[in-house]
Coordinates of C-alpha atoms and ligand atoms in Angstrom, one line a residue:
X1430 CA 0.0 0.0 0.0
X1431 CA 1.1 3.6 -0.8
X1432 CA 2.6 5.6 2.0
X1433 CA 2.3 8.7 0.1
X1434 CA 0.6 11.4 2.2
X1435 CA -2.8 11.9 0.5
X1436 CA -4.0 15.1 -0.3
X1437 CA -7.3 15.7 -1.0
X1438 CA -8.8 18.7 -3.0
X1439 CA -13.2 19.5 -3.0
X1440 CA -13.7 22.1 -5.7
X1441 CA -11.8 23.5 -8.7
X1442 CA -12.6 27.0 -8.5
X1443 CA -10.2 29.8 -7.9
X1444 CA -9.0 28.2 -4.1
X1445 CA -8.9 25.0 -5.3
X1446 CA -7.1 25.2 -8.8
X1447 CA -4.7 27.2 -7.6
X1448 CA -4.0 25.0 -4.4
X1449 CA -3.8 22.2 -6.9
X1450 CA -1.6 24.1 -9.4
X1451 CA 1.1 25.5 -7.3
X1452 CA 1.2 21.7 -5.7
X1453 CA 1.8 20.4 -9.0
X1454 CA 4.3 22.8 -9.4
X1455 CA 6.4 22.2 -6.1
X1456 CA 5.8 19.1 -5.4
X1457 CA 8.2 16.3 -7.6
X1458 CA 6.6 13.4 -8.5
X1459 CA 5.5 10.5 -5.7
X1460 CA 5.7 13.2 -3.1
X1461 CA 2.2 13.1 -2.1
X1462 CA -0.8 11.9 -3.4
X1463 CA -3.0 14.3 -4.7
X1464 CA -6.8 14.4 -6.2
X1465 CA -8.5 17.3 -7.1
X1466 CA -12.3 16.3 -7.0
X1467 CA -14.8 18.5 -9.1
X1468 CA -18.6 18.1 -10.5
X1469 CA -17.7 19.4 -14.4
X1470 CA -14.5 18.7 -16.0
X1471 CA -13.6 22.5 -16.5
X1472 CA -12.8 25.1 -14.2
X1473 CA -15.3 28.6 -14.8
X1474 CA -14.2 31.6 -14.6
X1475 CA -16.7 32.9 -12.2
X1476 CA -15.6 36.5 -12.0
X1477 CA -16.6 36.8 -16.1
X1478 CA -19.8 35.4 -15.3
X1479 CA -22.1 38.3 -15.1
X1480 CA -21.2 38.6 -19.0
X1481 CA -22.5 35.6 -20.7
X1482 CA -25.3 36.1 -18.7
X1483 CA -26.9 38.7 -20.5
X1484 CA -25.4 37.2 -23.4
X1485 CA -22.4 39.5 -24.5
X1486 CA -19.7 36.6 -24.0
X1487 CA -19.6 33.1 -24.9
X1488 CA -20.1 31.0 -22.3
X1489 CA -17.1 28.8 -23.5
X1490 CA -14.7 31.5 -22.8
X1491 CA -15.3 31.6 -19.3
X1492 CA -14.0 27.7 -19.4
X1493 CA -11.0 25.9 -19.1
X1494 CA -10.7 22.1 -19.3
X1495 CA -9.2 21.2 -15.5
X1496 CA -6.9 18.5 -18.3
X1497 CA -5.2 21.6 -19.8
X1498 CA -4.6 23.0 -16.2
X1499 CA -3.2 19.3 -14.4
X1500 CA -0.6 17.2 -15.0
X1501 CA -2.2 13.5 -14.6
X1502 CA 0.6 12.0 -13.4
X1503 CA 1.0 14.5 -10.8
X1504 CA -2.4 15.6 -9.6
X1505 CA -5.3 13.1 -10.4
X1506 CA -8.6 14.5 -11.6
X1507 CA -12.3 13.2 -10.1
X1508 CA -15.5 14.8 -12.1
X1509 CA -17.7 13.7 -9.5
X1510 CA -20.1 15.9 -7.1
X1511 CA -19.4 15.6 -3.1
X1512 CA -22.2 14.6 -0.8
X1513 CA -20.9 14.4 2.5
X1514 CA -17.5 15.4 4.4
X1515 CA -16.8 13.1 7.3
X1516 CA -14.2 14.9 9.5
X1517 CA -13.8 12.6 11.6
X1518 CA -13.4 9.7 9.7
X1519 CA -11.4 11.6 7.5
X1520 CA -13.6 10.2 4.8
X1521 CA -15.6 12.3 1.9
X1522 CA -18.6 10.9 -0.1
X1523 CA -19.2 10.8 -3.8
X1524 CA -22.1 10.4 -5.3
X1525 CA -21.1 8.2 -8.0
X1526 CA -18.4 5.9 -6.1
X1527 CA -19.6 3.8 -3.5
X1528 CA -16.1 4.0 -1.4
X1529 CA -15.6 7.2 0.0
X1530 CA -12.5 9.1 -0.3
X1531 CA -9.3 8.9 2.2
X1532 CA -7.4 11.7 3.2
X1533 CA -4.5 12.7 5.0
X1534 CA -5.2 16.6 4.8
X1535 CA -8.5 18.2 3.1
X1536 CA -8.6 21.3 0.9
X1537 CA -12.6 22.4 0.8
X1538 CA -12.8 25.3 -1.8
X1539 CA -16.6 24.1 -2.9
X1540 CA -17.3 27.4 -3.0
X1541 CA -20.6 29.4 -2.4
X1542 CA -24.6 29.2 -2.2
X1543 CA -27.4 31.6 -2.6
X1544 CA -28.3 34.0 0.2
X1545 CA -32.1 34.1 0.4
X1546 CA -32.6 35.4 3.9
X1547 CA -35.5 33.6 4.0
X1548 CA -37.3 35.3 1.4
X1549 CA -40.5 33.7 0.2
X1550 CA -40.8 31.8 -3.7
X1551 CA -36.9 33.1 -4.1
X1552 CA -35.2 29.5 -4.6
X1553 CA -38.3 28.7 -6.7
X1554 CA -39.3 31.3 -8.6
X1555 CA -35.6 33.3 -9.5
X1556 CA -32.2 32.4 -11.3
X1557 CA -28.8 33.2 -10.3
X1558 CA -25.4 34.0 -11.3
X1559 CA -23.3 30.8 -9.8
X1560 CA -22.3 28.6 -12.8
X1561 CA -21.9 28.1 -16.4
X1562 CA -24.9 26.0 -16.9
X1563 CA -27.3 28.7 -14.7
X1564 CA -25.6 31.6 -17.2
X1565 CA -26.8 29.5 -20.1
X1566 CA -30.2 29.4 -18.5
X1567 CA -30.2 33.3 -17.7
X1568 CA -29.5 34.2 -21.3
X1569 CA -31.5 31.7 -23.2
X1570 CA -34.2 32.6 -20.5
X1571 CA -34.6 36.4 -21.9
X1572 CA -34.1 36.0 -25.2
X1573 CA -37.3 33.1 -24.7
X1574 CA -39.3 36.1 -23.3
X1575 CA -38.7 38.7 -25.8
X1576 CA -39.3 36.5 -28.2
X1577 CA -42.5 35.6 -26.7
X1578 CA -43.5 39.6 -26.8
X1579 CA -44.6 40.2 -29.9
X1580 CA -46.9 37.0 -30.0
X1581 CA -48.5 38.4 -26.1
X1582 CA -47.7 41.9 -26.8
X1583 CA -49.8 43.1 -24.0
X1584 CA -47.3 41.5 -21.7
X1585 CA -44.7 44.5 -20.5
X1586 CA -43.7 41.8 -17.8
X1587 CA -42.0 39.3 -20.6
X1588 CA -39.7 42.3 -21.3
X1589 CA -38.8 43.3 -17.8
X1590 CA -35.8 42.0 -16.1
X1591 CA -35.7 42.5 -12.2
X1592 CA -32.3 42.3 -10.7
X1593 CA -32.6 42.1 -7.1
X1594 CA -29.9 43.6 -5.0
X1595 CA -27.3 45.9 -6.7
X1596 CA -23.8 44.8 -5.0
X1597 CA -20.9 43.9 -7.1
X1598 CA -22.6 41.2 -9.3
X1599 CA -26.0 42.7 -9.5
X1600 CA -24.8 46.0 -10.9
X1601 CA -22.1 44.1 -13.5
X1602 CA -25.2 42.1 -14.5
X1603 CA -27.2 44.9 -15.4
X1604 CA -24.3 46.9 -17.2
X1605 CA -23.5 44.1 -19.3
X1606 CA -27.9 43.4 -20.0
X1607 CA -27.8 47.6 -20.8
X1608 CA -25.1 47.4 -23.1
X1609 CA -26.8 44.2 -25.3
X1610 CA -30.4 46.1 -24.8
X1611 CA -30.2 47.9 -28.0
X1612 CA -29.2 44.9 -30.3
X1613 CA -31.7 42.3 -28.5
X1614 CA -34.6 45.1 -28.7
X1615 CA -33.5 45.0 -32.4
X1616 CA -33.5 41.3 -32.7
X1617 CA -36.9 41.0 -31.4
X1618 CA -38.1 44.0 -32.9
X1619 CA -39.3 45.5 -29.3
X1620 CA -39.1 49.0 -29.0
X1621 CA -36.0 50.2 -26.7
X1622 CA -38.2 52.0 -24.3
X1623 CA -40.8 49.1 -23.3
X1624 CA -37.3 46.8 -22.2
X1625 CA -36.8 47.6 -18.4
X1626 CA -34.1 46.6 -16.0
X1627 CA -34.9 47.3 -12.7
X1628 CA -32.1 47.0 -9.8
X1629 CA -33.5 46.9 -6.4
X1630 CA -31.5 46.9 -3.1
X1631 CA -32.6 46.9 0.1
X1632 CA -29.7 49.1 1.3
X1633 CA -30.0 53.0 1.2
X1634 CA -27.3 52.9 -1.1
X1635 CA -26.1 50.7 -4.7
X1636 CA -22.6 48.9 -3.8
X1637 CA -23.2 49.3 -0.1
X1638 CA -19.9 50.5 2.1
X1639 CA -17.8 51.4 -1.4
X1640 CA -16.5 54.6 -2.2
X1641 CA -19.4 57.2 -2.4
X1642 CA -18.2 59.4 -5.6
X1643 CA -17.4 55.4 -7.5
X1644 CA -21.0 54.6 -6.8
X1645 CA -22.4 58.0 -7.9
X1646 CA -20.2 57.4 -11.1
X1647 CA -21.8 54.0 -11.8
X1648 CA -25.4 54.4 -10.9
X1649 CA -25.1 57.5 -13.4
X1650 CA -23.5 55.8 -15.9
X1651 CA -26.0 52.8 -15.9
X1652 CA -29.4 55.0 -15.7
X1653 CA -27.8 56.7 -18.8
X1654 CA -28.1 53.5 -20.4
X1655 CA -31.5 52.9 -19.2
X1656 CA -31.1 50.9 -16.1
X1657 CA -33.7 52.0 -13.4
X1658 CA -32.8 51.7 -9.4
X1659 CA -35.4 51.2 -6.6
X1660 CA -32.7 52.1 -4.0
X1661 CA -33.9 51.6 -0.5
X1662 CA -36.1 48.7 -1.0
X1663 CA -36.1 45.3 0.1
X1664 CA -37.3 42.5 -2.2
X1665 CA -40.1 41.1 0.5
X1666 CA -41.2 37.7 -1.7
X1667 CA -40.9 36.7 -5.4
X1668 CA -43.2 35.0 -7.4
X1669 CA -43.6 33.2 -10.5
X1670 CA -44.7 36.4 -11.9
X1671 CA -42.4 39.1 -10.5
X1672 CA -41.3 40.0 -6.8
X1673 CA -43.4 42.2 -3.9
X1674 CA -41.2 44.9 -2.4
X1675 CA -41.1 47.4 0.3
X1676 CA -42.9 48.5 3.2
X1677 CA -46.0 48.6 1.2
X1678 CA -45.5 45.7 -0.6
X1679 CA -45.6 46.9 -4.1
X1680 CA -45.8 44.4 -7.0
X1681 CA -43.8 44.8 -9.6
X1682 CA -44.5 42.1 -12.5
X1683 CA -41.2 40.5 -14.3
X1684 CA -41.1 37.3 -16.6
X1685 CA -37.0 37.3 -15.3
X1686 CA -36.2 37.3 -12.0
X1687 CA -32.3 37.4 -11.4
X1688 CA -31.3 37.3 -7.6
X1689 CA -28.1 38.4 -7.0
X1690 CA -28.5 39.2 -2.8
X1691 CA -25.8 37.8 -1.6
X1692 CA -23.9 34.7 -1.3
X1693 CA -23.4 32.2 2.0
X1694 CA -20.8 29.0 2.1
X1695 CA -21.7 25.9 0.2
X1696 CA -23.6 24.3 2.2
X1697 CA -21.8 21.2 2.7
X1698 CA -19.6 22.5 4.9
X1699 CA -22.2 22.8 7.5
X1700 CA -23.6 19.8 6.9
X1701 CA -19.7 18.1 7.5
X1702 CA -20.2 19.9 11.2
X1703 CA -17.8 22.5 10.9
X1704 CA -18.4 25.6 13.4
X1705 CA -20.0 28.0 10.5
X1706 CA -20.5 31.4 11.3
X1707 CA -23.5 32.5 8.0
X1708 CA -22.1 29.0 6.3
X1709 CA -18.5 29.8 6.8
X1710 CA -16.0 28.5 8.4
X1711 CA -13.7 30.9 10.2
X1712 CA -10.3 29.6 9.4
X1713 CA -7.8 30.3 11.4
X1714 CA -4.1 32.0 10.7
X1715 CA -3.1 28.5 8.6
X1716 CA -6.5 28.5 6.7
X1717 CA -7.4 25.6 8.8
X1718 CA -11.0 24.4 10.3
X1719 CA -11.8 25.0 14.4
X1720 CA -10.8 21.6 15.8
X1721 CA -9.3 19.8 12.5
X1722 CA -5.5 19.8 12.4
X1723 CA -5.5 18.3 8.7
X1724 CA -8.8 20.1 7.2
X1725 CA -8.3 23.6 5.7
X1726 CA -10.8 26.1 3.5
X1727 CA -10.2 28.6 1.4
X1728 CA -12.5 30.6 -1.3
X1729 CA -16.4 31.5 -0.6
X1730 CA -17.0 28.8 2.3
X1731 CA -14.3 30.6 4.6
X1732 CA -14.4 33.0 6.8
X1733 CA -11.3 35.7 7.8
X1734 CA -11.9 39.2 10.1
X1735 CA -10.5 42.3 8.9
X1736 CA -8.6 43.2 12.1
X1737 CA -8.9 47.0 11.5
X1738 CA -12.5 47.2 10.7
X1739 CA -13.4 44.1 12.8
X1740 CA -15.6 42.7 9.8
X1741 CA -14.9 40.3 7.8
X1742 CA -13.5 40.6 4.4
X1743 CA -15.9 40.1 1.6
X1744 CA -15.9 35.9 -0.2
X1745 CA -13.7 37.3 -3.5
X1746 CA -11.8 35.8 -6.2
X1747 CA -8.5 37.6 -5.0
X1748 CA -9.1 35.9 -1.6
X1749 CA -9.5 32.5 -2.8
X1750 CA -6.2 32.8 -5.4
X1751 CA -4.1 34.2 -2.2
X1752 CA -5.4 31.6 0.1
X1753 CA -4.5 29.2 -2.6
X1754 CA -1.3 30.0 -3.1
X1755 CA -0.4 30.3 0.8
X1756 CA -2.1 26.9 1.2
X1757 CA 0.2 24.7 -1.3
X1758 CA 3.5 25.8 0.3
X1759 CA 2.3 25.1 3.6
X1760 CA 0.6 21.3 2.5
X1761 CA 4.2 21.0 0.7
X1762 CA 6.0 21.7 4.3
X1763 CA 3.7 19.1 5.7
X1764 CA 3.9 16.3 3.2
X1765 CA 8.2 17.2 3.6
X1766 CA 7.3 17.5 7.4
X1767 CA 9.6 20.5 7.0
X1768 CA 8.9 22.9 10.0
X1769 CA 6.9 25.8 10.3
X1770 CA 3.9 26.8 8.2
X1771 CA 3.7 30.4 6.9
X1772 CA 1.0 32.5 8.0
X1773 CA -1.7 33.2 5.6
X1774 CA -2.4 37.1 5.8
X1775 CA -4.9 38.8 2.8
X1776 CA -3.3 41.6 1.1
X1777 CA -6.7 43.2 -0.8
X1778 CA -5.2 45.0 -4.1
X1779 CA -8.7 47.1 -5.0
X1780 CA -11.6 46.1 -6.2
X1781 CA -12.9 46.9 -10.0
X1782 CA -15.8 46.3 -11.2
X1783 CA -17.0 46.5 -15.2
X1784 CA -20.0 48.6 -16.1
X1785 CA -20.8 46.9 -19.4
X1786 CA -18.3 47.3 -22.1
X1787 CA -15.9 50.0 -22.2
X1788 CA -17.4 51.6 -18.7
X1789 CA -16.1 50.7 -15.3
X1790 CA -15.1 51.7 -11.7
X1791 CA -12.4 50.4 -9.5
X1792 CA -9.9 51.1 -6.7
X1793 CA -6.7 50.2 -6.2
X1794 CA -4.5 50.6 -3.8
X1795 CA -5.2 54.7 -3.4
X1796 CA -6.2 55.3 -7.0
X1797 CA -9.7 55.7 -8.1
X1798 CA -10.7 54.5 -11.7
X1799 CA -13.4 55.4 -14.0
X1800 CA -14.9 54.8 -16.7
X1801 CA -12.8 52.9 -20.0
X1802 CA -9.5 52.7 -17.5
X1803 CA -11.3 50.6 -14.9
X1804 CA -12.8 48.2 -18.3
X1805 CA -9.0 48.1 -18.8
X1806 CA -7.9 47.3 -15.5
X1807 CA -10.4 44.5 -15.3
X1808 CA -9.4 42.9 -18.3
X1809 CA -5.5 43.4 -17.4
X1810 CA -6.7 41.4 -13.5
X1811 CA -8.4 38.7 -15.6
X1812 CA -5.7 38.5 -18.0
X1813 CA -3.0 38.1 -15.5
X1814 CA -5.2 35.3 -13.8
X1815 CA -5.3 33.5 -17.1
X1816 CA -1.4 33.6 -16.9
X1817 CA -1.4 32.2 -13.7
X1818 CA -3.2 29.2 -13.9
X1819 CA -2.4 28.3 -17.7
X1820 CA 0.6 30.7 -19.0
X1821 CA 0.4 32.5 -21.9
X1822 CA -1.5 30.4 -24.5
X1823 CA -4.4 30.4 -22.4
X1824 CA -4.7 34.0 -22.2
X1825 CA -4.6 34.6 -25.4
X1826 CA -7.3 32.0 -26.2
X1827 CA -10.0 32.8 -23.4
X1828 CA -8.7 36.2 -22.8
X1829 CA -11.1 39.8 -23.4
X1830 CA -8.7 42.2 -25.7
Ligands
FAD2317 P1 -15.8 29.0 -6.9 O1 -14.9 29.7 -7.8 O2 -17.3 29.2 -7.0 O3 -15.6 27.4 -7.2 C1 -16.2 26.4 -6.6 C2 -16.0 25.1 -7.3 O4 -16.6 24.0 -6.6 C3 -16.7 25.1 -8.7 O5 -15.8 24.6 -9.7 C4 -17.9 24.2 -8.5 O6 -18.3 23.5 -9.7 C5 -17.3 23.2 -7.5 N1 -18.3 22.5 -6.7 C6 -19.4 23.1 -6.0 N2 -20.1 22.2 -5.3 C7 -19.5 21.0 -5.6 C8 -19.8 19.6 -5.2 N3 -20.8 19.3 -4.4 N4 -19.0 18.6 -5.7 C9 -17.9 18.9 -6.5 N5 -17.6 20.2 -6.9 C10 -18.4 21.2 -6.5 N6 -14.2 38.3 -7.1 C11 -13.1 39.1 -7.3 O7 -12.1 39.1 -6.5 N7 -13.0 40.0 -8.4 C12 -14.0 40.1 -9.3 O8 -13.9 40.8 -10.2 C13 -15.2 39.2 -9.1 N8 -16.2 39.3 -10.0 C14 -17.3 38.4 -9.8 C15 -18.3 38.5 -10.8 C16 -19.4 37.6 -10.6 C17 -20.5 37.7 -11.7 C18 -19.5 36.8 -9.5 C19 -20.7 35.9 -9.3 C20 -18.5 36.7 -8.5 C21 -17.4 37.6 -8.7 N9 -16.3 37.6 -7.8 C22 -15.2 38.4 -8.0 C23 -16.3 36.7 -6.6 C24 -15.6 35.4 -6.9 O9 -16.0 34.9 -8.2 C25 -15.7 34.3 -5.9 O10 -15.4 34.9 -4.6 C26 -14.8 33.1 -6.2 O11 -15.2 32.5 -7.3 C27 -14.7 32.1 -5.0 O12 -13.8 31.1 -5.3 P2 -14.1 29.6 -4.7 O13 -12.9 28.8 -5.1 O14 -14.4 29.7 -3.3 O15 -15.4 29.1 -5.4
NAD2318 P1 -23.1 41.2 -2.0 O1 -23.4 40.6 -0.7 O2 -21.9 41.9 -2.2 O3 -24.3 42.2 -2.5 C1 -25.7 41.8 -2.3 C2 -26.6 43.0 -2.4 O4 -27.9 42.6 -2.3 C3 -26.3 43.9 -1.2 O5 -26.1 45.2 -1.6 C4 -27.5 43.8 -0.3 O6 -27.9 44.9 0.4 C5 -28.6 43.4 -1.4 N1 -29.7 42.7 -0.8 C6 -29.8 41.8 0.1 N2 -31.0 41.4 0.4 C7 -31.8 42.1 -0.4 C8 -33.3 42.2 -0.6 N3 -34.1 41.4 0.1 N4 -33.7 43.1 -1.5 C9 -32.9 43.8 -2.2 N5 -31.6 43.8 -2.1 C10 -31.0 43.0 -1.2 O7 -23.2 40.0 -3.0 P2 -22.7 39.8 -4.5 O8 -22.9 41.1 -5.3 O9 -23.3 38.6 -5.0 O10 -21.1 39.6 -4.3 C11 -20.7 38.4 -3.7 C12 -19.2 38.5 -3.4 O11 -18.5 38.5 -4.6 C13 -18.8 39.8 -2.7 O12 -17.8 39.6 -1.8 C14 -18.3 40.7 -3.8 O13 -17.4 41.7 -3.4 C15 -17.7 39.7 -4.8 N6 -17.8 40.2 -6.2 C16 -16.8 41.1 -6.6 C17 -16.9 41.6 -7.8 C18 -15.8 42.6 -8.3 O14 -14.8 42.7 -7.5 N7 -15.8 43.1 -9.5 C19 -17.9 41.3 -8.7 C20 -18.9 40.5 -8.2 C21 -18.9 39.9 -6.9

């Protein structure tokens, strides 16, 4: 029997493709053991999402075949869904393979789920932006209602898309649907001004805690292109024919409902018995689980505190790639049982955020962006990830120029 340390790795989004990347690249061969277990065979790009979508980006783009990422004969590959963690058995559950899993340490980056808050009919009656096959569904979704409009056209609800909650991906959502507005009005002959996209948030302001003149920028920018804000006002239930909101329970009748509230740990890690704190675990200074040695998470299902603002930072993509990288050296030290481990500590670069093509808004480090630089910025971030996980050639083939 093997006596190779085996390292096992839930999820290949950005925490766990780039745990499983940097292994393969500092671990030599019969090291360790390592399997990378995901439900699809590709790795999304989750942070291009909001864009195919509303249908302004293939959806293929946003993929990359987890075979053109691994070396087999380093890191093997499992297209299977998790069911169950088992801690303490140090065991985890396919549903396809009737043995469960062995480990020696655990990587969970499975990332996130919904946030519904309890809201009534939400699960039910609205999509979200989580994965490639609920993109598909968004865009071929609209264009299925538009088309419908002409045959129903007393119907203004087939043509309105309600977006409810306007943080990061609910107001890239809606810049990317105001920027294709013009050409799928055209394509289903449906004059401009009977389309709506309607952002509502709850909060008393769009992108809630960012920088104030950033927001002004965007929520300008966007109701230029004819997206309309409710501002102020909770989604309260949502049906199968739109969503009540407020205080005094307005109606407000949509064929597309696209929730985009918030987003809580997968909920597996709950289930597995972890100490969750919203769904996530907080991890501690190694990325590991309260009471589990050899169990560590990283991406969406963990939790870290901002020590100077005593909150904790938001789930992002740049979280998950930094835990992922701080991760692999230290499960490297362990399988060498070479000393100490390095601490993990987040160091946030900005935030930037696309407004539909060619408009933007970012930060980073001191330096406020606008308009076409931030669009550039974000394509230079995503660009650079690209060359992380797969070098140059995969830029250039999945890359935005
Ligand atoms: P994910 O990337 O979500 O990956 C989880 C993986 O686990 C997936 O491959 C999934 O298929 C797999 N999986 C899930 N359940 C199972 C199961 N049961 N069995 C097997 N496999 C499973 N962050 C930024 O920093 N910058 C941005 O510009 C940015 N833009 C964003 C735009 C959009 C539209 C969205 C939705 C998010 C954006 N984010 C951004 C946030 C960022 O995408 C997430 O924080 C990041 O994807 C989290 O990484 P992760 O590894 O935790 O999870
Ligand atoms: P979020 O939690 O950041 O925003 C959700 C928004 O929905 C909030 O503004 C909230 O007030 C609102 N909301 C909640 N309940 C509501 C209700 N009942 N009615 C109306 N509005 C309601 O979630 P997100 O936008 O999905 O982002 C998830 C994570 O991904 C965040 O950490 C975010 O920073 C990150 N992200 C980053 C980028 C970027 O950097 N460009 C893009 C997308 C997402």
């Amino acid at each position: 029997m093997s006596q190779l340390k085996k390292i096992l790795i839930l999820g290949a989004g950005y925490g766990g493709i780039v745990t499983a990347i940097n292994l393969q690249k500092q671990l030599g061969f019969n090291e360790a053991e390592v399997t990378l277990v995901n439900i699809n065979d590709y790795h999304y790009i989750t942070t291009h999402l909001h864009a195919p979508a509303a249908g302004t980006f293939p959806h293929d783009k946003t993929r990359v075949k987890i075979d053109d990422l691994l070396d087999g004969n380093k890191v093997n590959f499992i297209q299977d869904a998790v069911t169950k963690i088992r801690p303490d058995d140090q065991l985890v559950e396919l549903k396809n393979r009737e043995e469960p899993l062995a480990y020696d340490y655990l990587v969970v980056g499975l990332g996130s789920a919904p946030a519904t808050f309890g809201i009534e009919g939400l699960l039910e009656n609205s999509m979200v932006i989580r994965n490639i096959n609920s993109v598909r569904m968004i865009r071929t979704h609209i264009e299925y209602m538009f088309s419908r409009y002409r045959n129903e056209p007393d119907r203004d609800d087939l043509v309105t898309i309600v977006v409810g909650g306007a943080g990061f991906t609910g107001i890239e959502f809606v810049g990317e649907l105001a920027y294709r507005m013009p050409e799928l009005c055209k394509e289903y002959d449906i004059p401009r001004e009977k389309a709506r996209i309607i952002n509502i948030e709850a909060a008393p302001t769009a992108l809630p805690g960012f920088d104030k003149e950033l927001v002004e920028y965007a929520m300008e920018t966007l109701e230029r292109r004819g997206v309309e804000f409710m501002i102020g006002t909770p989604i309260k239930a949502c049906q199968e024919d739109g969503v009540v909101v407020g205080d005094d329970e307005e109606k407000i009748k949509a064929a597309t409902v696209v929730w985009t509230g918030g987003v809580t740990g997968n909920p597996l890690v709950a289930d597995a018995g972890f100490e969750v704190n919203r769904g996530r675990v907080q991890v501690d200074e190694y990325l590991r689980a309260p009471n589990y040695d050899n169990v560590f998470i990283v991406g969406d299902s963990s939790l870290i505190f901002n020590e100077e603002t005593g909150r904790p930072f938001p789930p992002t993509a740049q979280m998950a790639t930094q835990q992922g990288i701080n991760l692999a050296k230290n499960l490297v030290t362990l399988v060498r049982d070479g000393g100490a481990l390095t601490t993990f500590k987040y160091e946030p670069k900005g935030t930037v955020a696309s407004l539909g093509k060619g408009e933007g808004i970012g930060v980073v480090g001191k330096k406020k962006l606008f308009g076409w630089q931030a669009a550039q910025m974000k394509k230079i971030i995503d660009l650079r990830y690209l060359y992380m996980i797969g070098g140059i050639s995969l830029a250039m083939k999945k890359g935005q120029f």
